[in-house]
Short mmCIF file of C-alpha atoms and ligand atoms in Angstrom, two decimals:
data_model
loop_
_atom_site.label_atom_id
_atom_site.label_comp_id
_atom_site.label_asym_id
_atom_site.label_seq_id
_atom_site.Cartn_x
_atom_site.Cartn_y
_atom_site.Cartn_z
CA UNK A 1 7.26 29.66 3.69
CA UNK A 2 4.85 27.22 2.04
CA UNK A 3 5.72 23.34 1.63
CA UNK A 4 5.97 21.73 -1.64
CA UNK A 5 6.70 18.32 -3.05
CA UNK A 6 9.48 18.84 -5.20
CA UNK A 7 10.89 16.36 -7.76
CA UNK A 8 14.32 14.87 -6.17
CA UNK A 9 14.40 12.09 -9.32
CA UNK A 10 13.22 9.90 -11.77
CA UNK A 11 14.16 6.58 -13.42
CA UNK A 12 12.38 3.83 -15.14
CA UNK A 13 12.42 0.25 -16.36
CA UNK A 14 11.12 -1.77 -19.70
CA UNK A 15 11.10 -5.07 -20.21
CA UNK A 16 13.65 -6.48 -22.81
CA UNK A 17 11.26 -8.11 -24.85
CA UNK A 18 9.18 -6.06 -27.67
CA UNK A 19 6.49 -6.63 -30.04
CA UNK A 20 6.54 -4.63 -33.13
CA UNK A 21 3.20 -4.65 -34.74
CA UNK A 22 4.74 -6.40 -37.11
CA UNK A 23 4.59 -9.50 -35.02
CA UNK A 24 0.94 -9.33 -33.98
CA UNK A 25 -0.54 -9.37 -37.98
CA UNK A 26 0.75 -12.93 -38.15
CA UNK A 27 -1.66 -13.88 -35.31
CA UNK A 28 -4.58 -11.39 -35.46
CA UNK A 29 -6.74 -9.61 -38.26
CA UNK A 30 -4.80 -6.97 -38.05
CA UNK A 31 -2.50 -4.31 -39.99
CA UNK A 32 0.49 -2.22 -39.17
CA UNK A 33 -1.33 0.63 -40.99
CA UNK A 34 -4.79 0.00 -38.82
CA UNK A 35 -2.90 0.41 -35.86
CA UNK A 36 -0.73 3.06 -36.47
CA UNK A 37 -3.21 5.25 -38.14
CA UNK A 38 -6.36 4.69 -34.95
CA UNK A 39 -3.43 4.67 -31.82
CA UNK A 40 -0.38 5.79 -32.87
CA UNK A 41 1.37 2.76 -31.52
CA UNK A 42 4.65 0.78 -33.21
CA UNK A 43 5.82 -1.47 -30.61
CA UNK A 44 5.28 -2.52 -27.29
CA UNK A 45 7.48 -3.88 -24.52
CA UNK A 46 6.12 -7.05 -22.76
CA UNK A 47 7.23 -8.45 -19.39
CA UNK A 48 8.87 -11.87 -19.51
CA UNK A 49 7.39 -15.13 -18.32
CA UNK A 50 7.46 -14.72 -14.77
CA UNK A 51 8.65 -11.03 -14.70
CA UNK A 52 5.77 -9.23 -12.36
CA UNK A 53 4.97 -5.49 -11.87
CA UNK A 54 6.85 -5.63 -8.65
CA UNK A 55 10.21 -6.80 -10.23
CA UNK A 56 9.71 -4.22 -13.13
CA UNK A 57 8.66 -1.21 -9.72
CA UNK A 58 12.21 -2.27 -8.33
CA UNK A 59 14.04 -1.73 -10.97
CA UNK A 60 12.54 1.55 -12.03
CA UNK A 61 12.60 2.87 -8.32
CA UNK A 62 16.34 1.97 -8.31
CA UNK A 63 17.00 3.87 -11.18
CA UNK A 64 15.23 6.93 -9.40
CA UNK A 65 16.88 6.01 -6.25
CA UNK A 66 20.45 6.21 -8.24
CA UNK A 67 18.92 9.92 -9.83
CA UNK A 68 17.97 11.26 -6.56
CA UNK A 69 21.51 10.07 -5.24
CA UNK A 70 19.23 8.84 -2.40
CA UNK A 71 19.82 5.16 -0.69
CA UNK A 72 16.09 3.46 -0.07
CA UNK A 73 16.50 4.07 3.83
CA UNK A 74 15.99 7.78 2.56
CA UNK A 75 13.01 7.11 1.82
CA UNK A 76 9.74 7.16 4.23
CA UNK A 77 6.67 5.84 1.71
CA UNK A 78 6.04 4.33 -1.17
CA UNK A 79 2.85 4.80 -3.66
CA UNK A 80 2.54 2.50 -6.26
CA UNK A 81 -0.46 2.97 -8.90
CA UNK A 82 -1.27 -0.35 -10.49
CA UNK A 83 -4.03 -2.52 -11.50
CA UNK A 84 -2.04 -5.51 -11.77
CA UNK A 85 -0.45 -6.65 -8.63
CA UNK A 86 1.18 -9.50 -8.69
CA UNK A 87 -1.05 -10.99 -5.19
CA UNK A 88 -4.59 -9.72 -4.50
CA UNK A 89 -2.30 -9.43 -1.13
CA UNK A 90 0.02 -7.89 -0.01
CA UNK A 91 0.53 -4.87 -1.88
CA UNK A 92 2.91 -4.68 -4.53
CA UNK A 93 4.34 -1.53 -2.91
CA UNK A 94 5.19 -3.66 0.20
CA UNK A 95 6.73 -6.33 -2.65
CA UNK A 96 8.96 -3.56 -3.77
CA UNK A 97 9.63 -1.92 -0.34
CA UNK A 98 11.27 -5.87 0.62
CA UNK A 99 12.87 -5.56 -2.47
CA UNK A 100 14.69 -2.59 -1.94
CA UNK A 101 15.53 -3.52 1.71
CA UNK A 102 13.89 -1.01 3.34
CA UNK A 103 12.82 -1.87 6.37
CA UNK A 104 11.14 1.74 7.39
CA UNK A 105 8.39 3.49 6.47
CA UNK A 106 5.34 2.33 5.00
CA UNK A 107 4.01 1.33 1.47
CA UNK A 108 0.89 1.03 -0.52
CA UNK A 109 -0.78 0.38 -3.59
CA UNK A 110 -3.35 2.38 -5.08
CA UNK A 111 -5.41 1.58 -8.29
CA UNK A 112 -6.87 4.15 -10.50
CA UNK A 113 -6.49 2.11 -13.93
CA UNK A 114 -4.86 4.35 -16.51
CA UNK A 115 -5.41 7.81 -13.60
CA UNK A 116 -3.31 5.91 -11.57
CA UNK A 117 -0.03 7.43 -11.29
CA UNK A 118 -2.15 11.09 -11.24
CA UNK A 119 -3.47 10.00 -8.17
CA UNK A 120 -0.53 8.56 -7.08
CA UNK A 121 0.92 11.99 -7.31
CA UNK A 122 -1.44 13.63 -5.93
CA UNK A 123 -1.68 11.21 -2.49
CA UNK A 124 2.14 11.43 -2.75
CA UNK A 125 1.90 15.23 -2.85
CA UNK A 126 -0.86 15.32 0.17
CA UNK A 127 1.56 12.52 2.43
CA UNK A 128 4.56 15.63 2.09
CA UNK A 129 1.82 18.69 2.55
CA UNK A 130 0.57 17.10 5.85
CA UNK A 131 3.77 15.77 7.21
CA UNK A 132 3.43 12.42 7.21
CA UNK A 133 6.69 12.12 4.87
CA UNK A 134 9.16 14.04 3.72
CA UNK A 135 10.15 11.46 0.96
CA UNK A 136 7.84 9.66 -1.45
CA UNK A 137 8.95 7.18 -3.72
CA UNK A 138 5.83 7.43 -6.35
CA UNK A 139 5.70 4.33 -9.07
CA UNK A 140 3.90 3.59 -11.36
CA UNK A 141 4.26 -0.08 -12.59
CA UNK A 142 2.09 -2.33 -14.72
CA UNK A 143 1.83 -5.96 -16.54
CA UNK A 144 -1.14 -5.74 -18.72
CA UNK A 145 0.44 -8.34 -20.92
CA UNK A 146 -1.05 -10.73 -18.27
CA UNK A 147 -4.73 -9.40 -18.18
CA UNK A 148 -4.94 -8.94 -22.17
CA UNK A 149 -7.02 -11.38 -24.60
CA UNK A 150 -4.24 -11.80 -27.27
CA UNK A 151 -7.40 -13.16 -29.41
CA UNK A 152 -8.91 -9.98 -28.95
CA UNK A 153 -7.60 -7.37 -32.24
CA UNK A 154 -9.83 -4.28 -30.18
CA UNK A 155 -7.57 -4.46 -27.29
CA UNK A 156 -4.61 -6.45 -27.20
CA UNK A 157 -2.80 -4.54 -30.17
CA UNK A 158 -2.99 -1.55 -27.47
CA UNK A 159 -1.46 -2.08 -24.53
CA UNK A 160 2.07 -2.64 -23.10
CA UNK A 161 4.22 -3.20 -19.70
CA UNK A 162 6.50 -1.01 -18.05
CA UNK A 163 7.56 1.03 -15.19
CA UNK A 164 8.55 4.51 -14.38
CA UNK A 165 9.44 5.76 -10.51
CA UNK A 166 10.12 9.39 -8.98
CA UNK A 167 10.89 10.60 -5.89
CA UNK A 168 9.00 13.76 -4.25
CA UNK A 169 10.81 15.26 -1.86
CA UNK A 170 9.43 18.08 0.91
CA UNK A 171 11.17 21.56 0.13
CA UNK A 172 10.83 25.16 1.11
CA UNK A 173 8.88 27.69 -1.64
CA UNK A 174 7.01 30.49 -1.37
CA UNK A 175 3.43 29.81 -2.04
CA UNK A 176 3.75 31.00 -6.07
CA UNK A 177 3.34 29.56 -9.07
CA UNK A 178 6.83 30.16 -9.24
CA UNK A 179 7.93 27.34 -7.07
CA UNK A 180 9.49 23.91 -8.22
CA UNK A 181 7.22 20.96 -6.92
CA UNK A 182 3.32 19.96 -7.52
CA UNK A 183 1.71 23.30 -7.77
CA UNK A 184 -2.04 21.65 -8.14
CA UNK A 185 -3.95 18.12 -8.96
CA UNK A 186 -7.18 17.57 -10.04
CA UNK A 187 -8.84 14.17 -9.93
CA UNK A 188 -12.47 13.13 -10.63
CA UNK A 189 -13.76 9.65 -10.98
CA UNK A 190 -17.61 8.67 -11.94
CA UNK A 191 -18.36 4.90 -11.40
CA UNK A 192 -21.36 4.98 -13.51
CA UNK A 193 -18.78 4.19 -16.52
CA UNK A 194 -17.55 1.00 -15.15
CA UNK A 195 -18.67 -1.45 -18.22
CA UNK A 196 -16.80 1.02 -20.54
CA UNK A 197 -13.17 -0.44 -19.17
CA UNK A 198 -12.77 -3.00 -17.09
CA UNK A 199 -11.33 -6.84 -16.06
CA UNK A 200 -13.96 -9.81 -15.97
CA UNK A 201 -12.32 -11.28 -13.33
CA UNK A 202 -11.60 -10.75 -9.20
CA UNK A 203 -11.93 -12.04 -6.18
CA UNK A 204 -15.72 -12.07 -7.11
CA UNK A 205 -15.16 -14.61 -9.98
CA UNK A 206 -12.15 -15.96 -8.61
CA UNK A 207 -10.50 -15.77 -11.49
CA UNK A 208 -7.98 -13.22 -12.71
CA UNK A 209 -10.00 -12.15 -16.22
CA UNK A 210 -9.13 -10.04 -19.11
CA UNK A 211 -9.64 -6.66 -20.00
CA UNK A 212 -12.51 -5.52 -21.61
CA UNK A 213 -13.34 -2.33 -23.35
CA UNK A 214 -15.56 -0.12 -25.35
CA UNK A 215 -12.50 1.58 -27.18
CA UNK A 216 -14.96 4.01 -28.91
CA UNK A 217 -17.09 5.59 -26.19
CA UNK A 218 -13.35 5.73 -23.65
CA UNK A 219 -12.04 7.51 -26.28
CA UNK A 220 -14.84 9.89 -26.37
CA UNK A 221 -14.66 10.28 -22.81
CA UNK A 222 -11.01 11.06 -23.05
CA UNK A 223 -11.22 13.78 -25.61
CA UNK A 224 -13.96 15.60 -23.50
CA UNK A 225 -12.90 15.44 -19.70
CA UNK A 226 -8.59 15.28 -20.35
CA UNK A 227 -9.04 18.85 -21.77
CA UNK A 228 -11.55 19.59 -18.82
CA UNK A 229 -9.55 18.32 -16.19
CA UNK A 230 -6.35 19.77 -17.11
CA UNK A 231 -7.90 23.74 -17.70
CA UNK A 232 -9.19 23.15 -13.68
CA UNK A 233 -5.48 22.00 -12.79
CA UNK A 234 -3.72 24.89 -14.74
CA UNK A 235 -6.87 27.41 -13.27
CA UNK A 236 -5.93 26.08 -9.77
CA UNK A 237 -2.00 26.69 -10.30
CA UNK A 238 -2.70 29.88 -11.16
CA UNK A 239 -1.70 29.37 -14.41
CA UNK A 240 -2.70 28.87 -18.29
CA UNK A 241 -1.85 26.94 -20.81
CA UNK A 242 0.45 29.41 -22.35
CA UNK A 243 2.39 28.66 -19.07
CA UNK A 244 3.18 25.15 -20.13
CA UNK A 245 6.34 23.33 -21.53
CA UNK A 246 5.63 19.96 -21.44
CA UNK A 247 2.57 18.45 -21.37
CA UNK A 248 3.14 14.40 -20.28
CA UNK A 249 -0.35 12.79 -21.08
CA UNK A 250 -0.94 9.30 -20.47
CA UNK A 251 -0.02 7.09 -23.33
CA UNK A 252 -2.77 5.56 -24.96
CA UNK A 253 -4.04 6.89 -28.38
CA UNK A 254 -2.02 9.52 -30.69
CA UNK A 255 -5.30 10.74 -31.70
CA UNK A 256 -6.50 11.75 -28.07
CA UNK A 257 -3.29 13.27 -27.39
CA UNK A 258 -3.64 15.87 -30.54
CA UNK A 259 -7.47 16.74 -29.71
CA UNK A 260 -6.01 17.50 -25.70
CA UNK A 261 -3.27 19.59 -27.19
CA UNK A 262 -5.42 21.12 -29.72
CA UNK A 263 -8.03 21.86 -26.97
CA UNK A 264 -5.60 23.64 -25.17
CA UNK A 265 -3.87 25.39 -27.62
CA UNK A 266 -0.56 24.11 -27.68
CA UNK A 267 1.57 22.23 -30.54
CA UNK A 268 2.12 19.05 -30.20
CA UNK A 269 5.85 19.92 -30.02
CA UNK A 270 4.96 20.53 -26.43
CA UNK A 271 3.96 17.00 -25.70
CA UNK A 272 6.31 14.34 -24.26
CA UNK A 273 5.47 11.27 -26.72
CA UNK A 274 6.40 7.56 -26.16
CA UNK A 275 2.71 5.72 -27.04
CA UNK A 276 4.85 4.54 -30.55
CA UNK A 277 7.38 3.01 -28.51
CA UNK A 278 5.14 1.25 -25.44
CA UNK A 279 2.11 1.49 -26.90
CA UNK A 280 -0.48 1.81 -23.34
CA UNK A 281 1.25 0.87 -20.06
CA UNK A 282 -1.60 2.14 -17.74
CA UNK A 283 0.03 3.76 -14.52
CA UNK A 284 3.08 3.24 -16.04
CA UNK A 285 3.00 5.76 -19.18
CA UNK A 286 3.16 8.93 -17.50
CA UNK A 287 6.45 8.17 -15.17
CA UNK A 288 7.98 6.30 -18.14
CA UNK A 289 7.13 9.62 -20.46
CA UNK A 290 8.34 11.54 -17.27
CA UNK A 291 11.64 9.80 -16.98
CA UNK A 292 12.20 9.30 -21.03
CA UNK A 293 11.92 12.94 -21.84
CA UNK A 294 14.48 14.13 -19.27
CA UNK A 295 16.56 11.49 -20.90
CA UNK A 296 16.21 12.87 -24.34
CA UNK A 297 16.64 16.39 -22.92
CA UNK A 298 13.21 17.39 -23.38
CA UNK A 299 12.40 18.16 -19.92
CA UNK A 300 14.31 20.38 -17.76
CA UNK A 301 14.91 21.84 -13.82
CA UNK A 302 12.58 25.03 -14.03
CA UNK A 303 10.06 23.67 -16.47
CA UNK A 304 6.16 23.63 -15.98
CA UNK A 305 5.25 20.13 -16.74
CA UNK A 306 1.08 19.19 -16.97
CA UNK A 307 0.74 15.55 -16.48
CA UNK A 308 -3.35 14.34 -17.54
CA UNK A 309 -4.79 10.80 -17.79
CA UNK A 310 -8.08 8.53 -17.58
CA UNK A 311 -8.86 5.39 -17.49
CA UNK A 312 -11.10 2.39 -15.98
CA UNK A 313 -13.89 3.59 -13.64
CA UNK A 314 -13.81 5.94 -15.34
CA UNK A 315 -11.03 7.68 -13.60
CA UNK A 316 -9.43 10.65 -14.63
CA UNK A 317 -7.45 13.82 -13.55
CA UNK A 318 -4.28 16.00 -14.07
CA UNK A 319 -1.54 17.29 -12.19
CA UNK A 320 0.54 20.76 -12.81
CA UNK A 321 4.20 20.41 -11.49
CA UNK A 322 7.35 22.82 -11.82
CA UNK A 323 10.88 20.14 -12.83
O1 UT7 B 401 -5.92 3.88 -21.15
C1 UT7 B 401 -7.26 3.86 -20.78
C2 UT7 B 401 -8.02 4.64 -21.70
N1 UT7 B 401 -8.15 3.95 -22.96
C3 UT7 B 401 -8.16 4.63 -24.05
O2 UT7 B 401 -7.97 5.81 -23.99
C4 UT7 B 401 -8.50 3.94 -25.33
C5 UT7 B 401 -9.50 4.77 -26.04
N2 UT7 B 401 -9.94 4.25 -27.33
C6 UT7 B 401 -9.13 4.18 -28.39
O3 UT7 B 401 -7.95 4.43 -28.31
C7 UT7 B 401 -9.76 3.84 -29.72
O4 UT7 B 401 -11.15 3.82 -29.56
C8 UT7 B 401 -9.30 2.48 -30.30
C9 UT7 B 401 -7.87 2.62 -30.79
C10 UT7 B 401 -9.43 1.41 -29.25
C11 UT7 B 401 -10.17 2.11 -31.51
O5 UT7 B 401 -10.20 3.15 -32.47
P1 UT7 B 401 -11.60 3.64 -33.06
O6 UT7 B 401 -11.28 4.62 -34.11
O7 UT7 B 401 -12.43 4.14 -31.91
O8 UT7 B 401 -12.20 2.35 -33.70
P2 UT7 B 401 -13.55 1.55 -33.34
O9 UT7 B 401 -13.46 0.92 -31.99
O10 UT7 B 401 -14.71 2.43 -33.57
O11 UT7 B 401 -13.51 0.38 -34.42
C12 UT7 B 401 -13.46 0.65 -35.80
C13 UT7 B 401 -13.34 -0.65 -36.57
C14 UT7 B 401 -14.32 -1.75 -36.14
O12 UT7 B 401 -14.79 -2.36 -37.33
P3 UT7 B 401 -16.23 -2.00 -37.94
O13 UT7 B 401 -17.21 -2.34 -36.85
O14 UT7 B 401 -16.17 -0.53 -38.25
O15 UT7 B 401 -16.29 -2.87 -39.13
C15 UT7 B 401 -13.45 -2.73 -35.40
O16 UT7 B 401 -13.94 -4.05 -35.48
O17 UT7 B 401 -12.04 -1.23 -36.43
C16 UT7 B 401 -12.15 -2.62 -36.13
N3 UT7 B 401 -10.99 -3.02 -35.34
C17 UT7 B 401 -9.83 -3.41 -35.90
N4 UT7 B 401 -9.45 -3.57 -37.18
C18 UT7 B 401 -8.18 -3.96 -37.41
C19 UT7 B 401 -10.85 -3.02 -33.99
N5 UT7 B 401 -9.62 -3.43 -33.66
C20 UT7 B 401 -8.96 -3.67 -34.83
C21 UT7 B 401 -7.65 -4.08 -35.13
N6 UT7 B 401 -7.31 -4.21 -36.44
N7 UT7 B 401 -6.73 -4.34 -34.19
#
């Protein structure tokens, strides 16, 4: 018998208020049709004034809690991905665990930008393998709203807050590709790229900064290592793409999403898509995807799902899981 982390639920969260593009041409040189046509995006959901990532990571780990028909003391960690904690201390995961008023186990954050909830997944996936859990609450939660330069058309048109949350649970399989859980991950990061994406701000500057990118040459990036990354997750599953039924990318550009599905042969009727509706969440766009297209009905018990993103560092990687 062979141990896998198996999917036990999945929920989410989005802040009430959103932004249609609409909205942002009467403060930026901007157009609907700019937008739509180079990302993709319609609308965005942004966190209300004094909403934070760990209010939106309780809510959405609630509504996986209430999937799972698991109480929080069922739980024995917690992995949030996000880059924008509410404190530089403590973690937002420990914010969340209070929250949910559990009092065991233990929680942490982990930040890998836009990779973030990958390598959430995969840590997740690594806590069950070696027995240090046996239930993983993994979220992925994020107010960008609050590191953006609304003056700034290149990047504040793109990005969005949310939360998505889903429980990995330790079952019994049999060591195939045929088993329900995380079957592989993948995850790469290369540091020389960190002026392509980043926040001008830190502990270093004390100061909390704005993002700043070089949409262009991330996008490039993107195109080149999401296909890369997810061909060594599906080789290491034992799998190809032909295998696949959903592929849940992270949400950040339409036009990257086609050229990974493209590159891997598949239609784009295979892709779970939400970057119209919430535009880039960061961590947050591949559990919100996750958790919006079982709600639709797109994603179902038995399916092979690929989840791939990058982001700041550059950070990037994919994970290959059976619903
Ligand atoms: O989640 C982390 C990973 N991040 C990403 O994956 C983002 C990757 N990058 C992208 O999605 C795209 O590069 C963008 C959507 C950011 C930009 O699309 P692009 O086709 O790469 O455009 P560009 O940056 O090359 O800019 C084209 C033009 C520029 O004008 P000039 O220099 O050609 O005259 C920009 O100034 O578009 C201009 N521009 C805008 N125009 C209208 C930039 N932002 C806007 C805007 N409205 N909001």
């Amino acid at each position: 018998m062979t141990c896998r982390a198996v999917v036990a639920g999945v929920g989410h969260y989005l802040p009430e208020r959103v932004i249609p593009n609409s909205e942002l041409v009467k403060t930026l040189d901007t157009t609907d049709e700019w937008i739509q046509t180079r990302s993709g995006i319609e609308r965005r959901h942004i966190a209300a004034e004094g909403e934070t990532t760990s209010d939106m990571g309780i809510a959405a780990a609630k509504a996986a809690l209430e999937s799972a028909q698991f109480s929080a003391q069922d739980i024995d960690a917690i992995v949030l991905a996000t880059s924008t904690a509410d404190l530089t201390f403590p973690s937002s995961a420990t914010i969340v665990q209070a929250g949910l008023n559990m009092r065991q186990g233990f929680a942490f954050d982990l930040q890998a930008v836009c990779a973030g909830f990958v390598f959430a997944l995969s840590n997740a996936n690594a806590l069950i393998l070696s027995e240090q859990a046996k239930r993983v609450l993994v979220i992925g939660a994020e107010t960008f709203s609050k590191i953006i330069d609304w003056t700034d058309r290149s990047t504040c048109v793109l990005f969005g807050d949310g939360a998505g949350a889903l429980i990995l649970e330790a079952r019994e399989g049999i060591g195939s590709s045929a088993d329900h859980g995380v079957l592989s991950t993948d995850l790469h990061s290369d540091g020389q790229y960190r002026d392509l994406l980043y926040v001008d701000g830190g502990v270093a500057t004390q100061t909390t900064g704005y993002l700043r990118m070089q949409g262009n040459q991330v996008f490039r990036h993107a195109v080149e290592k999401l296909a890369q990354t997810a061909e060594n997750a599906l080789t290491k599953a034992r799998m190809t793409s032909a295998d696949v039924d959903w592929i849940v990318p992270h949400q950040a550009n339409i036009r990257i999403i086609q050229s990974t599905a493209r590159k891997l042969g598949l239609p784009m009727e295979k892709v779970v898509l939400t970057v119209q509706d919430h535009g880039n969440t960061s961590a947050a766009s591949i559990p919100l995807a996750l958790s919006i297209g079982v709600a639709r009905g797109q994603i179902k018990v038995g399916d092979v799902l690929l989840a791939t993103a990058i982001g700041g560092g550059l950070a990037w990687g994919s994970v290959v899981l059976r619903w």
